[in-house]
mmCIF file of C-alpha atoms in Angstrom:
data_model
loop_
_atom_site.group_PDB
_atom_site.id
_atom_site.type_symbol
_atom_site.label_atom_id
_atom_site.label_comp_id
_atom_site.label_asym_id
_atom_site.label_seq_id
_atom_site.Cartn_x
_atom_site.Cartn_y
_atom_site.Cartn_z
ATOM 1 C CA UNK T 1 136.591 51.175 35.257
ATOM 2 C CA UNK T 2 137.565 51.873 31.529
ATOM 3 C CA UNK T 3 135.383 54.173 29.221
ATOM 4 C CA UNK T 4 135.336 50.895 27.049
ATOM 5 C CA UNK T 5 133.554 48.497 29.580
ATOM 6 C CA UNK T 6 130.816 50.932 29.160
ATOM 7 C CA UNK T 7 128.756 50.533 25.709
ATOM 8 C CA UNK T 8 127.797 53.718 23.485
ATOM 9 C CA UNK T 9 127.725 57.098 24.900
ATOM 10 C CA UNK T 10 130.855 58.004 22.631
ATOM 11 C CA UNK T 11 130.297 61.380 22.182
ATOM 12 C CA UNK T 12 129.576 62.145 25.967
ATOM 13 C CA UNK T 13 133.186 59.905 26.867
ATOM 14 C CA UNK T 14 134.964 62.705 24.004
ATOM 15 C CA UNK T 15 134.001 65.553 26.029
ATOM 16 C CA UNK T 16 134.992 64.203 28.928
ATOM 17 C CA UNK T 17 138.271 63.249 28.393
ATOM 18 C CA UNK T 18 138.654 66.478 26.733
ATOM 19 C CA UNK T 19 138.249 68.198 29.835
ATOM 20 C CA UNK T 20 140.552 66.342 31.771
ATOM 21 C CA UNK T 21 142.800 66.417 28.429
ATOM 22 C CA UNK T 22 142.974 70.216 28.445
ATOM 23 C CA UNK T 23 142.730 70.832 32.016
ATOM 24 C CA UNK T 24 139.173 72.381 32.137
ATOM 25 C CA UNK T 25 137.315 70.572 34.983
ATOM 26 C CA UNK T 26 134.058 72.153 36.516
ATOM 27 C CA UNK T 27 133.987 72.418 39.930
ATOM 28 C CA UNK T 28 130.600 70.692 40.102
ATOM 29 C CA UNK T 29 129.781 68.049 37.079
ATOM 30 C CA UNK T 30 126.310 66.557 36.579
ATOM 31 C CA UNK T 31 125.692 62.968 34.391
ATOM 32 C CA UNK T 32 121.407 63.242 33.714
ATOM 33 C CA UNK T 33 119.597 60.810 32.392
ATOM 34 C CA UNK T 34 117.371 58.117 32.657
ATOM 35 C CA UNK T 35 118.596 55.081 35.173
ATOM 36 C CA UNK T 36 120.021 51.831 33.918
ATOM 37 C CA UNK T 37 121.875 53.406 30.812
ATOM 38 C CA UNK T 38 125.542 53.634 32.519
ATOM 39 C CA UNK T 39 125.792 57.241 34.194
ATOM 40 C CA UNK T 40 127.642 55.789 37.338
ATOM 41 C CA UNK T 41 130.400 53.955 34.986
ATOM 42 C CA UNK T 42 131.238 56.486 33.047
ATOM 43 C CA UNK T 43 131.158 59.227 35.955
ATOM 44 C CA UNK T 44 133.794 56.234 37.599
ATOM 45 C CA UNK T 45 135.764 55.785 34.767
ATOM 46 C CA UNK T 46 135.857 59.736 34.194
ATOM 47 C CA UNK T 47 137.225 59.742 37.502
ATOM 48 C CA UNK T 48 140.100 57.148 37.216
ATOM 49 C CA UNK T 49 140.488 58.872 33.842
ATOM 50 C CA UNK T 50 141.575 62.310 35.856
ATOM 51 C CA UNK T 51 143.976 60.305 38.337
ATOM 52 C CA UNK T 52 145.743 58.020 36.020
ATOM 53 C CA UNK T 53 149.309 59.298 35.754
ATOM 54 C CA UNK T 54 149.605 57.295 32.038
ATOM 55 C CA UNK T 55 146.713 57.515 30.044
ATOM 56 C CA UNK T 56 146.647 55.047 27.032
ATOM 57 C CA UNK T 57 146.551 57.224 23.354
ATOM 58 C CA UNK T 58 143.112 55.971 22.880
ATOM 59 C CA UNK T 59 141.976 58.115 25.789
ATOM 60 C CA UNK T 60 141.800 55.536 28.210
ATOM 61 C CA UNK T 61 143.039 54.989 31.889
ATOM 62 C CA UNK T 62 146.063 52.633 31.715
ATOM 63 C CA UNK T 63 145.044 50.339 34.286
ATOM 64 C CA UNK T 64 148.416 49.490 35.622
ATOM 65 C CA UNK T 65 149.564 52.363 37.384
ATOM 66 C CA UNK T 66 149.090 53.376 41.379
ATOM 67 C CA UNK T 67 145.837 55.515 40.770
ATOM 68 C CA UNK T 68 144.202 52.875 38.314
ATOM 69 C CA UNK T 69 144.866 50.366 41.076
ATOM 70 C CA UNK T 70 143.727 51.967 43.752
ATOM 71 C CA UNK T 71 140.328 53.386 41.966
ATOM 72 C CA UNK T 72 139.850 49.593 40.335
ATOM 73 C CA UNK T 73 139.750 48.481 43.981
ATOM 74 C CA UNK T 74 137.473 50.931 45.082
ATOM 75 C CA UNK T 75 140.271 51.890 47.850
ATOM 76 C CA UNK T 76 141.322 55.496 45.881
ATOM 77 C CA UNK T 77 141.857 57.368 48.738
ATOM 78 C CA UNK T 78 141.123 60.832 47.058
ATOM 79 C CA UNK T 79 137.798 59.537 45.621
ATOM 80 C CA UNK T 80 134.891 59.837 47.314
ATOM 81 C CA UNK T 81 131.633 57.921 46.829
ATOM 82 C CA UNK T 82 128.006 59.300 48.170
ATOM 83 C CA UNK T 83 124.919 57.594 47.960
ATOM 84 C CA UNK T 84 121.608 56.905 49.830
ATOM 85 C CA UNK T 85 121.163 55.018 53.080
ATOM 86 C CA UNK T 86 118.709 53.922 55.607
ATOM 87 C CA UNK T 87 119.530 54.901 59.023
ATOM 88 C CA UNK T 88 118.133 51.053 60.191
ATOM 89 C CA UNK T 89 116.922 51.877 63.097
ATOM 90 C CA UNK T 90 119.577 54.193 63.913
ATOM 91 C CA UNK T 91 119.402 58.101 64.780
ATOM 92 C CA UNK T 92 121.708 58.983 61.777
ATOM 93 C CA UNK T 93 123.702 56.765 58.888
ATOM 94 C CA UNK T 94 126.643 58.108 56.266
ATOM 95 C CA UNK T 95 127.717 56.431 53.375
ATOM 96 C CA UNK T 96 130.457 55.315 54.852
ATOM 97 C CA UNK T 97 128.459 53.192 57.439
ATOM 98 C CA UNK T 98 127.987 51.532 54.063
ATOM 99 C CA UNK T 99 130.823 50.991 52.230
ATOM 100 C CA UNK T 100 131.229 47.504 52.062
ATOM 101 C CA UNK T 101 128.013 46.699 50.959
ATOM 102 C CA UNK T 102 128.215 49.895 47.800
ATOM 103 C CA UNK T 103 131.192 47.871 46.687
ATOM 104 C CA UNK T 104 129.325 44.297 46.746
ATOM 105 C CA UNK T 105 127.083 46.320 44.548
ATOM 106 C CA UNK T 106 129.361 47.376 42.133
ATOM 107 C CA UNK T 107 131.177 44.498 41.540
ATOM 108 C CA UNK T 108 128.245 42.598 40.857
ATOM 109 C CA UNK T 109 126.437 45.404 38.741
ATOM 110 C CA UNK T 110 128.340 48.530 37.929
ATOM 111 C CA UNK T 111 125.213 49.967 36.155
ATOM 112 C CA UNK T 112 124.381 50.305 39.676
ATOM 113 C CA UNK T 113 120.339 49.010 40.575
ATOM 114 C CA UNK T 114 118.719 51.115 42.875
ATOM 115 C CA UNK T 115 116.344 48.021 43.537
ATOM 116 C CA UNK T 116 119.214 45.774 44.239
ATOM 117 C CA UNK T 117 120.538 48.608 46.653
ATOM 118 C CA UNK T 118 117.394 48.581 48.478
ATOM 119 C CA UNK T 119 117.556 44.833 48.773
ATOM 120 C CA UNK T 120 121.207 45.484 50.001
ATOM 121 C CA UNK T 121 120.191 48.321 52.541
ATOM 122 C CA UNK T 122 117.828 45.405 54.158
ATOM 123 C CA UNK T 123 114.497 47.187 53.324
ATOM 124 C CA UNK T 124 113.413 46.953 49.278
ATOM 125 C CA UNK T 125 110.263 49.061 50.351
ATOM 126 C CA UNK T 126 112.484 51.306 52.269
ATOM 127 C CA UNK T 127 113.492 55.362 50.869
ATOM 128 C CA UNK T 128 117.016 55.691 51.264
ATOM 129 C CA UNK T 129 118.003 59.176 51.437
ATOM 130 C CA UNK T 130 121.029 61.386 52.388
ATOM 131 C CA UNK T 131 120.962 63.143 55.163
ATOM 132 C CA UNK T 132 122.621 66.327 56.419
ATOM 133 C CA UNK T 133 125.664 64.496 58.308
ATOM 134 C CA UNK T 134 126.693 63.439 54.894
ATOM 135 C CA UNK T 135 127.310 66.824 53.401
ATOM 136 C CA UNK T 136 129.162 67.693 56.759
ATOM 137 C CA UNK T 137 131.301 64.322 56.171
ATOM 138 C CA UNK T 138 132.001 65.079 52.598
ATOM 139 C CA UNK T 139 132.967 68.814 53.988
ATOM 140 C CA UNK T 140 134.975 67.258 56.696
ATOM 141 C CA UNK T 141 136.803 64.918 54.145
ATOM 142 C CA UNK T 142 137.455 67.974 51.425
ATOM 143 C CA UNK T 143 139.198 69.864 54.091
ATOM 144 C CA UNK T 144 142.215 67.790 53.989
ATOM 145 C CA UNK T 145 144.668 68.517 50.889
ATOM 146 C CA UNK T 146 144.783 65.374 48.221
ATOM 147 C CA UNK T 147 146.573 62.748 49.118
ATOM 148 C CA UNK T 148 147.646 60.805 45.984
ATOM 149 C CA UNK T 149 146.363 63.009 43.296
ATOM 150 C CA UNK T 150 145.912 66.587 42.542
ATOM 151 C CA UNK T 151 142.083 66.384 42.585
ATOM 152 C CA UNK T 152 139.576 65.373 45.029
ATOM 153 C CA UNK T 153 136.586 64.088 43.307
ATOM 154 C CA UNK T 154 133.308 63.716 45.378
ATOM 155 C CA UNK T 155 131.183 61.285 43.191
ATOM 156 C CA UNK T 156 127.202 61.588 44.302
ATOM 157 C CA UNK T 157 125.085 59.001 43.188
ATOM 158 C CA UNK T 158 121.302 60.069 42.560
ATOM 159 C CA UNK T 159 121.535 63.444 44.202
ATOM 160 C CA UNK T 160 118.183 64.344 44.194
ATOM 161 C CA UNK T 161 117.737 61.775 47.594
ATOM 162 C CA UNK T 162 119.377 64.248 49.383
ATOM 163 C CA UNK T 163 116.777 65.900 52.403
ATOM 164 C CA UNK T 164 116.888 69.491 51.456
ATOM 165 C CA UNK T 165 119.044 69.805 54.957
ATOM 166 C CA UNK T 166 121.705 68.012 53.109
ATOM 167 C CA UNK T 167 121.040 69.975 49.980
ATOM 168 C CA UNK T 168 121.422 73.182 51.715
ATOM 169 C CA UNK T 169 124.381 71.523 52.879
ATOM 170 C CA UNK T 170 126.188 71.314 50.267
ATOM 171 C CA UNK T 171 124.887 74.280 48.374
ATOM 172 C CA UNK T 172 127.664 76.280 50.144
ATOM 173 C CA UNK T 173 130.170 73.783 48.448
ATOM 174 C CA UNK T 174 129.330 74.727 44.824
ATOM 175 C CA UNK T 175 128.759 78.023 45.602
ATOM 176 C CA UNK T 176 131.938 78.443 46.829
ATOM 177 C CA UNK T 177 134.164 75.275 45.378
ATOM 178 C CA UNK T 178 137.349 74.489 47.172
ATOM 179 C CA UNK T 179 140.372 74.336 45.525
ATOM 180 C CA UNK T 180 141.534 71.379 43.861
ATOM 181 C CA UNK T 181 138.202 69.550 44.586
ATOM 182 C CA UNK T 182 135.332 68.461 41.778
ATOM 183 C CA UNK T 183 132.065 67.199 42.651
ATOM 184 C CA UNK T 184 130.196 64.687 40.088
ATOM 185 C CA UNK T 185 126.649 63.687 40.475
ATOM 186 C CA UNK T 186 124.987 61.375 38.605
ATOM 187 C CA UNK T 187 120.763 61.688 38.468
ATOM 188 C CA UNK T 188 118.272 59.645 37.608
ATOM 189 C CA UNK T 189 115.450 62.527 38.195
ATOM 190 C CA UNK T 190 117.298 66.406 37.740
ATOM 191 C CA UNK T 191 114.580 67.879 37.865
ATOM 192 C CA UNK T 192 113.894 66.713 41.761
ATOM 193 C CA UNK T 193 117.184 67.921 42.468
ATOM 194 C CA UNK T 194 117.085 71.210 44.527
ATOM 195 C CA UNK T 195 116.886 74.129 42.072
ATOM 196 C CA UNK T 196 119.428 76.254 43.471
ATOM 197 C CA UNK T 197 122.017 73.509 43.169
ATOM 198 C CA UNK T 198 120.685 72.131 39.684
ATOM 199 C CA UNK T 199 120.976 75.678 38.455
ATOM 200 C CA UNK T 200 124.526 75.874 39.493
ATOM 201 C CA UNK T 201 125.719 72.432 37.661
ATOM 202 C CA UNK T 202 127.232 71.851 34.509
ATOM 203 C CA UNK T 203 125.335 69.357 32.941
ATOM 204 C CA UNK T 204 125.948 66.665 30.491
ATOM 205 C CA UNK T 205 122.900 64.752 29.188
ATOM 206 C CA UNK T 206 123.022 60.719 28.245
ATOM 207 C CA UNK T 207 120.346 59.130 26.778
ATOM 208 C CA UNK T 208 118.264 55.801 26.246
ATOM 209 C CA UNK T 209 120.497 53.112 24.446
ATOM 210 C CA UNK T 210 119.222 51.690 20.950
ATOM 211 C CA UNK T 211 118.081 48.201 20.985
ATOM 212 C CA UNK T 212 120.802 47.309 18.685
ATOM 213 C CA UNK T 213 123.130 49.002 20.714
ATOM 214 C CA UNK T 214 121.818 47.169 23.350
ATOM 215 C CA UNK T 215 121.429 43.781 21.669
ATOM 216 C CA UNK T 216 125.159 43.611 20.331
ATOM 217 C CA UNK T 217 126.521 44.140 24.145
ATOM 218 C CA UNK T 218 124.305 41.114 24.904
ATOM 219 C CA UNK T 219 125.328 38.914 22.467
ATOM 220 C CA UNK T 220 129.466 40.054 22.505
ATOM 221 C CA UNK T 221 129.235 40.478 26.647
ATOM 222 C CA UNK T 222 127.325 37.541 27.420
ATOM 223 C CA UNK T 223 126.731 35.274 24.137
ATOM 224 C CA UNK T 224 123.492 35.532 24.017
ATOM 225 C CA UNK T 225 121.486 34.437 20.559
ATOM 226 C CA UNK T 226 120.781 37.416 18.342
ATOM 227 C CA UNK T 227 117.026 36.878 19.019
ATOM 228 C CA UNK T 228 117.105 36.392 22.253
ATOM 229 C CA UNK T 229 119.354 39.643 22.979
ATOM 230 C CA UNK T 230 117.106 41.429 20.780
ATOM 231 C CA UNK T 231 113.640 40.798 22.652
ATOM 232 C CA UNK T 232 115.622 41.135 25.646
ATOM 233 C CA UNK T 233 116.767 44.982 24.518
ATOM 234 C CA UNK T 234 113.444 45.632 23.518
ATOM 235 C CA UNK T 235 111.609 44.247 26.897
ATOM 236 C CA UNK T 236 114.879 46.804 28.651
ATOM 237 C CA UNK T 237 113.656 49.674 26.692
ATOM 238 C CA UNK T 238 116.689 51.698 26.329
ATOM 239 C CA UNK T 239 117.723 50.678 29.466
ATOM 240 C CA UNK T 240 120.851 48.037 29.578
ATOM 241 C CA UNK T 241 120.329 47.596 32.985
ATOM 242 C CA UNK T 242 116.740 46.285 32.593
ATOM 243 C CA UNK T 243 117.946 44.352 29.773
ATOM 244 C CA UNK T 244 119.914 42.807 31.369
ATOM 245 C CA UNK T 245 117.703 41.613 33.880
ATOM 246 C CA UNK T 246 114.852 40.570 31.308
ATOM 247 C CA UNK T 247 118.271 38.055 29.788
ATOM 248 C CA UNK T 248 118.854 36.949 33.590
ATOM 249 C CA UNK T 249 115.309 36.503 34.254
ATOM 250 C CA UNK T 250 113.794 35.000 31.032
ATOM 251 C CA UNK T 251 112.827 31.696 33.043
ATOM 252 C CA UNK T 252 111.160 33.873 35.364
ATOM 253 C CA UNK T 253 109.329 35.753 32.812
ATOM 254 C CA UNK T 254 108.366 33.337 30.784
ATOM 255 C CA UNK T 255 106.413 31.311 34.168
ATOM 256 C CA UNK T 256 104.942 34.705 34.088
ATOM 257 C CA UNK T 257 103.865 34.857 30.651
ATOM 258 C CA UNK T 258 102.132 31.491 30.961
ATOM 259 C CA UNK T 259 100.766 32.821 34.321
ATOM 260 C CA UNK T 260 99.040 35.497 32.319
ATOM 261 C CA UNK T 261 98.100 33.663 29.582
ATOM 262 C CA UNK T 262 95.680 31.427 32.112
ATOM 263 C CA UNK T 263 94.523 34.582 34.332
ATOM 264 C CA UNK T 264 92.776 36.124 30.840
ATOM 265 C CA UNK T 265 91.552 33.012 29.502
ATOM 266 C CA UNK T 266 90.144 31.549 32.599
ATOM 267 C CA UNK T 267 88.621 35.013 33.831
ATOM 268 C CA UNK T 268 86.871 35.238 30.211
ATOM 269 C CA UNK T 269 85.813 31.731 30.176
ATOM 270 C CA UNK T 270 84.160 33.043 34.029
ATOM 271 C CA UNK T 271 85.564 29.370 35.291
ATOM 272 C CA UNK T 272 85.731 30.430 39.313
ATOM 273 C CA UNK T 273 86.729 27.209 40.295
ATOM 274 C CA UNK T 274 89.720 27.002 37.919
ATOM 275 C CA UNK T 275 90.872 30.869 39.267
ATOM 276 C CA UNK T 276 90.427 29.791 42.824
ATOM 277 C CA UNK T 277 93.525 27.365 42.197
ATOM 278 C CA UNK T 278 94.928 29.852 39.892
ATOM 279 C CA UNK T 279 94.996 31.917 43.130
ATOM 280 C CA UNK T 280 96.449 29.240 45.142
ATOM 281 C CA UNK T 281 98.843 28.691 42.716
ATOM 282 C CA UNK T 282 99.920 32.025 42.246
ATOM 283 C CA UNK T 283 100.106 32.775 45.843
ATOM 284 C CA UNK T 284 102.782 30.518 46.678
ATOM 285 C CA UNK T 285 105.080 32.622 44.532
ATOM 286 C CA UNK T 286 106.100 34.351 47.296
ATOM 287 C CA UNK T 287 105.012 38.024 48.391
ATOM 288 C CA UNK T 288 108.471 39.724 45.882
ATOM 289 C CA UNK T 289 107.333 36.775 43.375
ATOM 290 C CA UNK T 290 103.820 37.981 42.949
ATOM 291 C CA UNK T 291 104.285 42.077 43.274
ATOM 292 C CA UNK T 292 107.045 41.502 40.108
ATOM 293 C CA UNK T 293 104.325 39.281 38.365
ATOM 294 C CA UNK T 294 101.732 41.660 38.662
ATOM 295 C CA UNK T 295 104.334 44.543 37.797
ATOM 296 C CA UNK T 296 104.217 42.095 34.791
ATOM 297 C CA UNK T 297 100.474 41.934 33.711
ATOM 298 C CA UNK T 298 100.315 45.734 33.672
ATOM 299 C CA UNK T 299 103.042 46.111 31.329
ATOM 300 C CA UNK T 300 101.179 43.565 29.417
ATOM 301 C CA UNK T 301 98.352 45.384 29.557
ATOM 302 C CA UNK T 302 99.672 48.560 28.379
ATOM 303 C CA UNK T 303 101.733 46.669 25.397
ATOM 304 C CA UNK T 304 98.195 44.692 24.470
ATOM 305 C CA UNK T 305 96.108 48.170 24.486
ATOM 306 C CA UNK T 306 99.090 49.384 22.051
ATOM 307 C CA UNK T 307 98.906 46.837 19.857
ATOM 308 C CA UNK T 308 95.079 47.240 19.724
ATOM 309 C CA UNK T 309 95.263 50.905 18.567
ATOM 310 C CA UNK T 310 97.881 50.125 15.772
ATOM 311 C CA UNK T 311 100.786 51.162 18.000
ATOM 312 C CA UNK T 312 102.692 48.360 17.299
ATOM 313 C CA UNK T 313 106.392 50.559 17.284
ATOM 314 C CA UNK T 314 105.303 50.776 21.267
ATOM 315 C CA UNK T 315 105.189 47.527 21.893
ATOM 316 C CA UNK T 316 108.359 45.715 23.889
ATOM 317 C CA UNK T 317 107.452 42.120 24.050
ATOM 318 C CA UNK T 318 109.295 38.628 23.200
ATOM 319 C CA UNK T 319 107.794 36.411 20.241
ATOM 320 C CA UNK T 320 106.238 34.406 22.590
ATOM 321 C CA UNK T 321 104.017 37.224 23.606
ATOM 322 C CA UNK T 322 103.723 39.513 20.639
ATOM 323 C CA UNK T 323 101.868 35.818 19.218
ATOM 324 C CA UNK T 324 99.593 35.651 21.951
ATOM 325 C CA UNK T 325 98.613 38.943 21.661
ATOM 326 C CA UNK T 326 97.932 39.217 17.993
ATOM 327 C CA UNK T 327 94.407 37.732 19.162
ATOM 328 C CA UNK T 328 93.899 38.599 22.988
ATOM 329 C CA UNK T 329 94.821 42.224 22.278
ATOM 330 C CA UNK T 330 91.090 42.906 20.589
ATOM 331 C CA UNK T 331 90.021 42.013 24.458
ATOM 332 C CA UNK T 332 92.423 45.519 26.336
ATOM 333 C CA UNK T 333 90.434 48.875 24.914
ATOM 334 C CA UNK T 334 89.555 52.094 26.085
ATOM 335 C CA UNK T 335 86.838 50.657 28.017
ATOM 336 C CA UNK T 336 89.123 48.747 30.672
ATOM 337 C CA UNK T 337 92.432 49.046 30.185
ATOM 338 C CA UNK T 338 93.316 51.591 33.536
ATOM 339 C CA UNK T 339 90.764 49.681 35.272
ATOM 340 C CA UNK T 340 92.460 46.395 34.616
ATOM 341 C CA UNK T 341 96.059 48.209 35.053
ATOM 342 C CA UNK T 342 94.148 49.559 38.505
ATOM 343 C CA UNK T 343 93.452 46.005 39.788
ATOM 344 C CA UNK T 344 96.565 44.707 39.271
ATOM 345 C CA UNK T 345 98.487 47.917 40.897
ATOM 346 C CA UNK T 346 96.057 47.579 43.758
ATOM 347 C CA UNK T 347 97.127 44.481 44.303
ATOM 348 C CA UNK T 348 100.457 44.466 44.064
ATOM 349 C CA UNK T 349 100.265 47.278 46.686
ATOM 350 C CA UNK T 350 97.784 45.068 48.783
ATOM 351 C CA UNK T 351 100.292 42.117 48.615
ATOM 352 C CA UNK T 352 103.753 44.533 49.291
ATOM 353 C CA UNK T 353 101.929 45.487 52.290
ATOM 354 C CA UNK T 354 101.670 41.895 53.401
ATOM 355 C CA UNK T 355 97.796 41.435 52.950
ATOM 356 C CA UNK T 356 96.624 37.490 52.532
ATOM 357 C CA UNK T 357 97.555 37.096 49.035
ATOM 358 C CA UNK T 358 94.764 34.279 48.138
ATOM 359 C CA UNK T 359 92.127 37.245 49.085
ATOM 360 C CA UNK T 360 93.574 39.822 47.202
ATOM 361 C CA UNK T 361 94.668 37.564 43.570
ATOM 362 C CA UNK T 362 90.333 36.468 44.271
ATOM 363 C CA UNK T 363 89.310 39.615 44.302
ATOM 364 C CA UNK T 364 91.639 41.154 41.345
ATOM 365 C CA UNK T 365 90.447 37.704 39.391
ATOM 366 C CA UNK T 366 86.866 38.346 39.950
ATOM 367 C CA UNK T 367 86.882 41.890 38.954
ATOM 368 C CA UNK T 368 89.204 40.700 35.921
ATOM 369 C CA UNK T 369 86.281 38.807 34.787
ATOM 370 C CA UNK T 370 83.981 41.755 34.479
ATOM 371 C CA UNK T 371 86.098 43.965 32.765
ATOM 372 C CA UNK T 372 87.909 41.810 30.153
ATOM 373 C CA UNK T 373 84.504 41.518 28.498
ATOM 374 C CA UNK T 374 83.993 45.157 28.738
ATOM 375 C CA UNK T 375 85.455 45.877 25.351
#
């Protein structure tokens, strides 16, 4: 991983090569931000930026030597990667049990999804965690000199999953760091990471991408037209990973737009017949299908209610949508919007927990067609 494959974040990639440049490493390092924006690729290419023996002068790992090779393959034997599991059944699991499958990840999304990790782990509804057999693995590991290298870099992914029996853990660690060893966590959440350990990290803070920033990697990365890398940046918002996926899933969102579309209309034209086959219809999304669609009409919600109350700056939606809700936004006020953002929660929470889907979409429709005249 080169600082380069990784848009923006230019000032944050100068300080840390100037640390490595001048030889001033912390013994505990921590990315924080919000997720999708690159904290894992930069805290990897940080990392092969330490090992590489030949730097290039425009502070980049070569690529080419031993270390680059080795970290490029995920097989650097004095890097090591933590990250949350499931046990699976199982009285206790380790990142390593996992290994494999964190590399699968990463070659297929080095922004690193924590919903595609779920999926991975076998459980998307599942809480992966670390628990405390991973701090004594990653103390077990440290207490070997470095192999290749001169530095043994622990890289954490989302620290704050640790159980506070791992935290405690590994609070001895940076409160008393070994020699020739650097930990670097990257966090989604800081402030859920234990206090005593947050208190003791450096900290370097990376923020939400622009949508231009965003919308130029989609159109150089992937050739994607101007416009259509532009709603897709603003539907990510600041986030290149979800921008990403809005660009990947734009025939999905788009069946979801038009799905939306007939909900409102039909529930304030009160035709019950037509919703019962809406219902139908909608049902045989399947049960992932239909919790993402629903994730879907309350972010429509929300974006219709701002464009109501003149918020229009708020508002991430594609053309497609933004003319639609020129005129159905009058309908989402202060008089239903959390109830209508309630019913579809509820029953995307209904539906996750494998309720009969035709019941639930009924019920949410018939309830739809009470409030969306309440405005």
């Amino acid at each position: 991983m080169r600082f380069s494959d990784i848009p923006g974040h230019e000032s944050v990639k100068q300080r840390l090569r100037q640390m490595a440049d001048s030889d001033r490493l912390p013994h505990a390092l921590l990315l924080e931000g919000p997720p999708g924006i690159g904290k894992l690729a930069i805290a990897r290419a940080f990392a092969q930026y330490i090992h590489c023996t030949a730097p290039t002068p425009d502070g980049e790992p070569c690529g080419r030597c031993a270390q680059c090779i080795q970290h490029q393959t995920f097989n650097h034997i004095d890097t090591i990667f933590s990250f949350p599991v499931l046990k699976n059944g199982r009285s206790t699991a380790v990142s390593d049990d996992y290994l494999p499958q964190w590399r699968q990840m990463l070659e297929k999304q080095p922004l690193a999804d924590f919903g595609m990790w779920q999926q991975i782990l076998g459980n998307p509804n599942g809480q992966p965690q670390m628990y405390v057999e991973e701090s004594q693995q990653i103390i077990s590991k440290l207490s070997f000199t470095s192999h290749a290298a001169g530095k043994k870099i622990v890289i954490m992914w989302l620290p704050e999953k640790m159980n506070l029996q791992c935290a405690n853990k590994l609070l001895k660690l940076i409160e008393e760091p070994l020699n020739g060893v650097m930990l670097l966590f990257t966090s989604n959440a800081p402030r859920l990471i234990l206090p005593t350990i947050y208190s003791r990290l450096q900290r370097v803070e990376l923020t939400r991408y622009t949508d231009s920033e965003i919308a130029r990697w989609l159109v150089d990365r992937q050739g994607l037209k101007s416009d259509d890398a532009m709603a897709a940046a603003r539907l990510g918002e600041g986030s290149l990973l979800h921008a990403e996926r809005a660009a990947d899933n734009a025939g999905e969102e788009a069946d979801f737009f038009r799905r939306f579309c007939s909900l409102m209309r039909l529930a304030y034209m009160r035709n019950v017949a037509e919703l019962k086959k809406w219902c139908a219809d909608t049902a045989g999304l399947g049960r992932e299908a239909m919790v993402r669609f629903l994730d879907y009409c309350q972010r429509m919600t929300r974006e219709n209610f701002n464009m109501n109350i003149k918020m229009s700056s708020l508002c991430a939606m594609t053309p497609a949508e933004e003319v639609f809700s020129v005129k159905f936004s009058q309908f989402i006020t202060v008089n239903n919007v959390e109830q209508l953002i309630r019913q579809f929660n509820d029953a995307a929470t209904d539906i996750a927990a494998n309720s009969q889907a035709k019941i639930v979409l009924f019920d949410m429709a018939v309830k739809i067609t009470i409030l969306i005249r309440r405005c």
